[in-house]
Amino acid sequence: MFDFFLALDPLYQTILATLYTWGMTALGAALVFTSKNVNQKLMDSMLGFAGGVMIAASFWSLLAPALEMAEGGSTPAWIPAAVGFMLGGTFLWSVDKVIPHLHPNAPIDAAEGYQPKKKKRSTLLVLAITLHNIPEGLAVGVAFGAVASGSSQATISGAVALAIGMGIQNFPEGLAVSMPLRREGMSRRKSFKYGQLSGMVEPISAVIGLLAVSYIEPLLPYALSFAAGAMIFVVAEEVIPGSQEEGNVDLASMSLMIGFTIMMILDVALG
């Protein structure tokens, strides 16, 4: 099966990888068919775990390769990594200020970004998780793009490891949308629909990332660092606070450590 995947064009590899990550979002959202509520401690631990995966992926799969790729260039290796990292965080910060969205479990009045006159909670929740998925899709696309460019620091197994990690941490994100909607009285089918919808952006953003670095190879260190900065912003601004807002600080923190460790093992073992 893996040999078949290796024989595919990088574009199709990227699409398949992000269809998997989208599928994991849908799988998490599908738990709405089994229950109307989810244990808050379980939810917070899953969000903490997701944050750990994203932090580990940001360094091991993105920043470290970016630094290696920039070595031997005309500028110090840290410059592309630092510039790309800050641009990624600034980009997500800007998008966060513009796109209307609502964090799971937050009241409708706590919605962020530009607010239309008519606020629909389901749409705002989907947009919140969609913001998370943009950098995740970019990260996977850029990783496969680095492999396609022939970079010696990028490997197909490393890109696959990153996609696996992103898929694992997408599971609680689908759940974080579908369950609140179900608790508010929305049907199971509609709750699932909105929960999985947030993962749709990953294949799109991944293809954009792949095409960008495939045609403009010097962008690779900047693109990898950009995706890392965007993910770290999401973790710091939303994932970690969201996992601790119900008081399960120690549980969420240890879950983050576990998520980081598992993603690190995945990347080092496969990459």
Short mmCIF file of C-alpha atoms in Angstrom, two decimals:
data_model
loop_
_atom_site.label_atom_id
_atom_site.label_comp_id
_atom_site.label_asym_id
_atom_site.label_seq_id
_atom_site.Cartn_x
_atom_site.Cartn_y
_atom_site.Cartn_z
CA MET A 1 0.00 0.00 0.00
CA PHE A 2 2.81 2.39 0.90
CA ASP A 3 4.62 1.50 -2.34
CA PHE A 4 1.50 2.55 -4.24
CA PHE A 5 1.49 5.84 -2.36
CA LEU A 6 5.19 6.42 -3.13
CA ALA A 7 4.55 5.95 -6.85
CA LEU A 8 1.96 8.73 -6.94
CA ASP A 9 2.58 12.28 -8.12
CA PRO A 10 3.30 14.61 -5.14
CA LEU A 11 0.04 16.45 -5.82
CA TYR A 12 -1.97 13.25 -5.38
CA GLN A 13 0.10 12.28 -2.33
CA THR A 14 -0.79 15.63 -0.76
CA ILE A 15 -4.47 15.29 -1.59
CA LEU A 16 -4.65 11.76 -0.17
CA ALA A 17 -2.77 12.79 2.98
CA THR A 18 -5.11 15.68 3.68
CA LEU A 19 -8.20 13.65 2.83
CA TYR A 20 -7.03 11.43 5.68
CA THR A 21 -6.69 14.44 8.02
CA TRP A 22 -10.13 15.64 6.97
CA GLY A 23 -11.45 12.12 7.57
CA MET A 24 -10.09 12.19 11.11
CA THR A 25 -11.97 15.45 11.72
CA ALA A 26 -15.11 13.74 10.46
CA LEU A 27 -14.43 10.71 12.67
CA GLY A 28 -14.26 12.94 15.73
CA ALA A 29 -17.45 14.71 14.71
CA ALA A 30 -19.15 11.32 14.21
CA LEU A 31 -19.05 10.66 17.96
CA VAL A 32 -22.12 12.88 18.10
CA PHE A 33 -24.09 9.86 16.88
CA THR A 34 -23.16 7.92 20.02
CA SER A 35 -23.69 10.55 22.71
CA LYS A 36 -25.09 14.00 23.33
CA ASN A 37 -22.36 14.90 25.80
CA VAL A 38 -18.67 14.21 26.21
CA ASN A 39 -16.85 14.13 29.53
CA GLN A 40 -15.19 17.52 30.00
CA LYS A 41 -11.99 16.00 31.37
CA LEU A 42 -11.75 13.78 28.29
CA MET A 43 -12.33 16.75 26.01
CA ASP A 44 -9.72 18.89 27.74
CA SER A 45 -7.17 16.07 27.67
CA MET A 46 -7.78 15.57 23.96
CA LEU A 47 -7.32 19.28 23.26
CA GLY A 48 -4.12 19.30 25.32
CA PHE A 49 -2.91 16.26 23.39
CA ALA A 50 -3.66 18.05 20.10
CA GLY A 51 -1.65 21.05 21.27
CA GLY A 52 1.34 18.83 22.06
CA VAL A 53 1.20 17.23 18.63
CA MET A 54 1.11 20.63 16.95
CA ILE A 55 4.04 21.99 18.97
CA ALA A 56 6.19 18.93 18.22
CA ALA A 57 5.27 18.99 14.53
CA SER A 58 6.12 22.69 14.37
CA PHE A 59 9.70 22.01 15.42
CA TRP A 60 10.59 18.50 14.30
CA SER A 61 8.74 18.53 10.97
CA LEU A 62 8.98 22.21 10.02
CA LEU A 63 11.47 24.47 11.84
CA ALA A 64 14.35 21.97 12.09
CA PRO A 65 14.25 21.11 8.35
CA ALA A 66 13.93 24.82 7.52
CA LEU A 67 17.12 25.59 9.46
CA GLU A 68 18.96 22.73 7.73
CA MET A 69 17.82 23.86 4.28
CA ALA A 70 19.00 27.41 4.91
CA GLU A 71 22.51 26.35 5.94
CA GLY A 72 25.20 27.24 3.44
CA GLY A 73 23.16 30.06 1.93
CA SER A 74 24.15 33.67 1.51
CA THR A 75 22.32 34.67 4.70
CA PRO A 76 22.54 33.17 8.21
CA ALA A 77 20.39 30.05 8.52
CA TRP A 78 18.29 31.53 11.31
CA ILE A 79 17.00 34.43 9.18
CA PRO A 80 14.58 32.46 6.93
CA ALA A 81 13.35 30.48 9.94
CA ALA A 82 12.80 33.58 12.09
CA VAL A 83 11.20 35.63 9.32
CA GLY A 84 8.92 32.81 8.17
CA PHE A 85 7.95 31.91 11.74
CA MET A 86 6.93 35.46 12.63
CA LEU A 87 5.11 35.96 9.33
CA GLY A 88 3.10 32.78 9.98
CA GLY A 89 2.05 33.93 13.42
CA THR A 90 1.25 37.43 12.18
CA PHE A 91 -0.83 36.01 9.33
CA LEU A 92 -2.95 33.92 11.68
CA TRP A 93 -3.28 36.84 14.10
CA SER A 94 -4.57 39.01 11.22
CA VAL A 95 -7.01 36.36 10.03
CA ASP A 96 -8.17 35.85 13.62
CA LYS A 97 -9.07 39.54 13.82
CA VAL A 98 -11.05 39.51 10.57
CA ILE A 99 -12.88 36.19 10.22
CA PRO A 100 -15.87 35.89 12.59
CA HIS A 101 -15.55 32.83 14.81
CA LEU A 102 -16.52 31.41 18.19
CA HIS A 103 -14.49 29.15 20.44
CA PRO A 104 -16.21 25.93 21.58
CA ASN A 105 -18.16 26.30 24.86
CA ALA A 106 -17.99 30.11 24.64
CA PRO A 107 -21.20 32.20 24.73
CA ILE A 108 -22.32 33.79 21.47
CA ASP A 109 -21.39 37.25 22.80
CA ALA A 110 -17.75 36.13 23.03
CA ALA A 111 -17.46 35.72 19.25
CA GLU A 112 -14.29 37.22 17.77
CA GLY A 113 -13.39 38.85 14.47
CA TYR A 114 -15.68 40.96 12.32
CA GLN A 115 -19.22 40.35 13.52
CA PRO A 116 -22.17 40.37 11.10
CA LYS A 117 -25.53 41.59 12.33
CA LYS A 118 -26.92 38.07 12.37
CA LYS A 119 -24.68 35.66 14.26
CA LYS A 120 -25.23 31.95 13.65
CA ARG A 121 -23.49 29.86 16.29
CA SER A 122 -22.94 26.85 14.03
CA THR A 123 -21.19 28.94 11.39
CA LEU A 124 -19.01 30.70 13.96
CA LEU A 125 -17.93 27.39 15.51
CA VAL A 126 -17.02 25.92 12.13
CA LEU A 127 -15.01 29.02 11.25
CA ALA A 128 -13.09 28.77 14.54
CA ILE A 129 -11.89 25.23 13.82
CA THR A 130 -11.33 26.12 10.16
CA LEU A 131 -8.81 28.73 11.32
CA HIS A 132 -6.95 25.90 13.12
CA ASN A 133 -6.93 23.76 10.01
CA ILE A 134 -5.45 26.33 7.61
CA PRO A 135 -1.90 26.10 9.02
CA GLU A 136 -2.21 22.34 9.43
CA GLY A 137 -3.07 21.91 5.76
CA LEU A 138 -0.29 24.31 4.75
CA ALA A 139 2.20 22.35 6.85
CA VAL A 140 1.35 19.05 5.16
CA GLY A 141 1.39 20.60 1.68
CA VAL A 142 4.74 22.31 2.25
CA ALA A 143 6.22 19.08 3.64
CA PHE A 144 5.24 17.13 0.52
CA GLY A 145 6.38 20.07 -1.62
CA ALA A 146 9.81 19.91 0.01
CA VAL A 147 10.05 16.24 -0.93
CA ALA A 148 8.96 16.99 -4.50
CA SER A 149 11.64 19.68 -4.80
CA GLY A 150 14.32 17.10 -4.10
CA SER A 151 15.55 18.66 -0.87
CA SER A 152 17.93 16.33 0.95
CA GLN A 153 16.47 17.43 4.30
CA ALA A 154 12.95 16.33 3.36
CA THR A 155 11.76 12.73 3.21
CA ILE A 156 8.47 11.19 2.17
CA SER A 157 8.30 9.27 5.45
CA GLY A 158 8.71 12.53 7.35
CA ALA A 159 5.87 14.12 5.37
CA VAL A 160 3.70 11.08 6.03
CA ALA A 161 4.55 11.24 9.75
CA LEU A 162 3.45 14.87 9.80
CA ALA A 163 0.16 13.99 8.09
CA ILE A 164 -0.45 11.18 10.60
CA GLY A 165 0.16 13.56 13.48
CA MET A 166 -2.14 16.22 12.03
CA GLY A 167 -4.83 13.60 11.57
CA ILE A 168 -4.55 12.40 15.16
CA GLN A 169 -4.95 15.90 16.55
CA ASN A 170 -7.86 16.65 14.18
CA PHE A 171 -10.01 14.07 15.95
CA PRO A 172 -10.85 16.25 18.98
CA GLU A 173 -11.36 19.29 16.76
CA GLY A 174 -14.29 17.69 14.95
CA LEU A 175 -15.70 16.66 18.31
CA ALA A 176 -15.24 20.20 19.65
CA VAL A 177 -17.70 21.50 17.04
CA SER A 178 -20.30 18.72 16.83
CA MET A 179 -20.87 18.16 20.56
CA PRO A 180 -21.66 21.77 21.55
CA LEU A 181 -24.12 22.00 18.65
CA ARG A 182 -25.79 18.74 19.69
CA ARG A 183 -26.11 19.95 23.30
CA GLU A 184 -27.91 23.03 22.04
CA GLY A 185 -30.56 20.91 20.34
CA MET A 186 -29.28 20.59 16.78
CA SER A 187 -29.94 17.21 15.18
CA ARG A 188 -27.17 14.60 15.17
CA ARG A 189 -26.94 14.73 11.38
CA LYS A 190 -26.54 18.50 11.24
CA SER A 191 -24.10 18.51 14.17
CA PHE A 192 -21.95 15.98 12.33
CA LYS A 193 -22.23 17.95 9.10
CA TYR A 194 -20.92 21.13 10.69
CA GLY A 195 -18.28 19.27 12.70
CA GLN A 196 -16.62 17.65 9.71
CA LEU A 197 -17.06 20.71 7.50
CA SER A 198 -14.20 22.49 9.27
CA GLY A 199 -11.71 19.93 7.89
CA MET A 200 -12.54 20.74 4.29
CA VAL A 201 -10.01 23.57 4.19
CA GLU A 202 -7.04 21.27 4.78
CA PRO A 203 -6.81 19.72 1.28
CA ILE A 204 -7.24 23.21 -0.23
CA SER A 205 -4.55 24.90 1.86
CA ALA A 206 -2.25 21.88 1.44
CA VAL A 207 -2.40 22.09 -2.36
CA ILE A 208 -1.66 25.82 -2.18
CA GLY A 209 1.39 25.14 0.00
CA LEU A 210 2.59 22.33 -2.26
CA LEU A 211 2.31 24.38 -5.45
CA ALA A 212 3.98 27.42 -3.91
CA VAL A 213 7.14 25.61 -2.83
CA SER A 214 7.24 23.31 -5.85
CA TYR A 215 7.56 26.23 -8.25
CA ILE A 216 9.57 28.60 -6.05
CA GLU A 217 12.13 26.35 -4.34
CA PRO A 218 13.99 29.19 -2.51
CA LEU A 219 10.76 29.74 -0.55
CA LEU A 220 11.07 26.36 1.16
CA PRO A 221 12.73 27.44 4.45
CA TYR A 222 10.37 30.41 4.70
CA ALA A 223 7.30 28.30 3.88
CA LEU A 224 8.15 25.60 6.42
CA SER A 225 8.76 28.22 9.11
CA PHE A 226 5.59 30.10 8.11
CA ALA A 227 3.50 26.98 8.71
CA ALA A 228 5.26 26.43 12.05
CA GLY A 229 4.58 29.99 13.19
CA ALA A 230 0.93 29.75 12.20
CA MET A 231 0.49 26.52 14.15
CA ILE A 232 2.24 27.82 17.25
CA PHE A 233 -0.01 30.88 17.23
CA VAL A 234 -3.09 28.64 17.13
CA VAL A 235 -1.76 26.51 20.00
CA ALA A 236 -0.88 29.49 22.18
CA GLU A 237 -3.97 31.57 21.39
CA GLU A 238 -6.70 28.93 21.35
CA VAL A 239 -5.79 25.28 21.92
CA ILE A 240 -3.99 25.54 25.27
CA PRO A 241 -6.38 28.15 26.78
CA GLY A 242 -9.35 26.11 25.54
CA SER A 243 -8.02 22.94 27.18
CA GLN A 244 -7.61 24.66 30.56
CA GLU A 245 -10.61 26.98 30.80
CA GLU A 246 -12.69 24.42 32.71
CA GLY A 247 -10.04 24.04 35.39
CA ASN A 248 -8.41 20.78 34.22
CA VAL A 249 -4.99 22.43 34.01
CA ASP A 250 -2.80 19.54 35.17
CA LEU A 251 -4.63 16.98 33.03
CA ALA A 252 -4.43 19.17 29.94
CA SER A 253 -0.74 19.92 30.56
CA MET A 254 0.20 16.24 30.92
CA SER A 255 -1.85 15.40 27.84
CA LEU A 256 0.09 18.05 25.95
CA MET A 257 3.34 16.40 27.05
CA ILE A 258 2.08 13.03 25.83
CA GLY A 259 1.01 14.49 22.49
CA PHE A 260 4.39 16.16 22.04
CA THR A 261 6.22 12.92 22.86
CA ILE A 262 4.17 10.81 20.47
CA MET A 263 4.59 13.28 17.59
CA MET A 264 8.33 13.54 18.29
CA ILE A 265 8.65 9.74 18.19
CA LEU A 266 6.63 9.59 14.97
CA ASP A 267 8.76 12.21 13.27
CA VAL A 268 12.13 10.89 14.43
CA ALA A 269 11.27 7.23 13.81
CA LEU A 270 9.70 7.78 10.39
CA GLY A 271 11.51 10.93 9.27
#
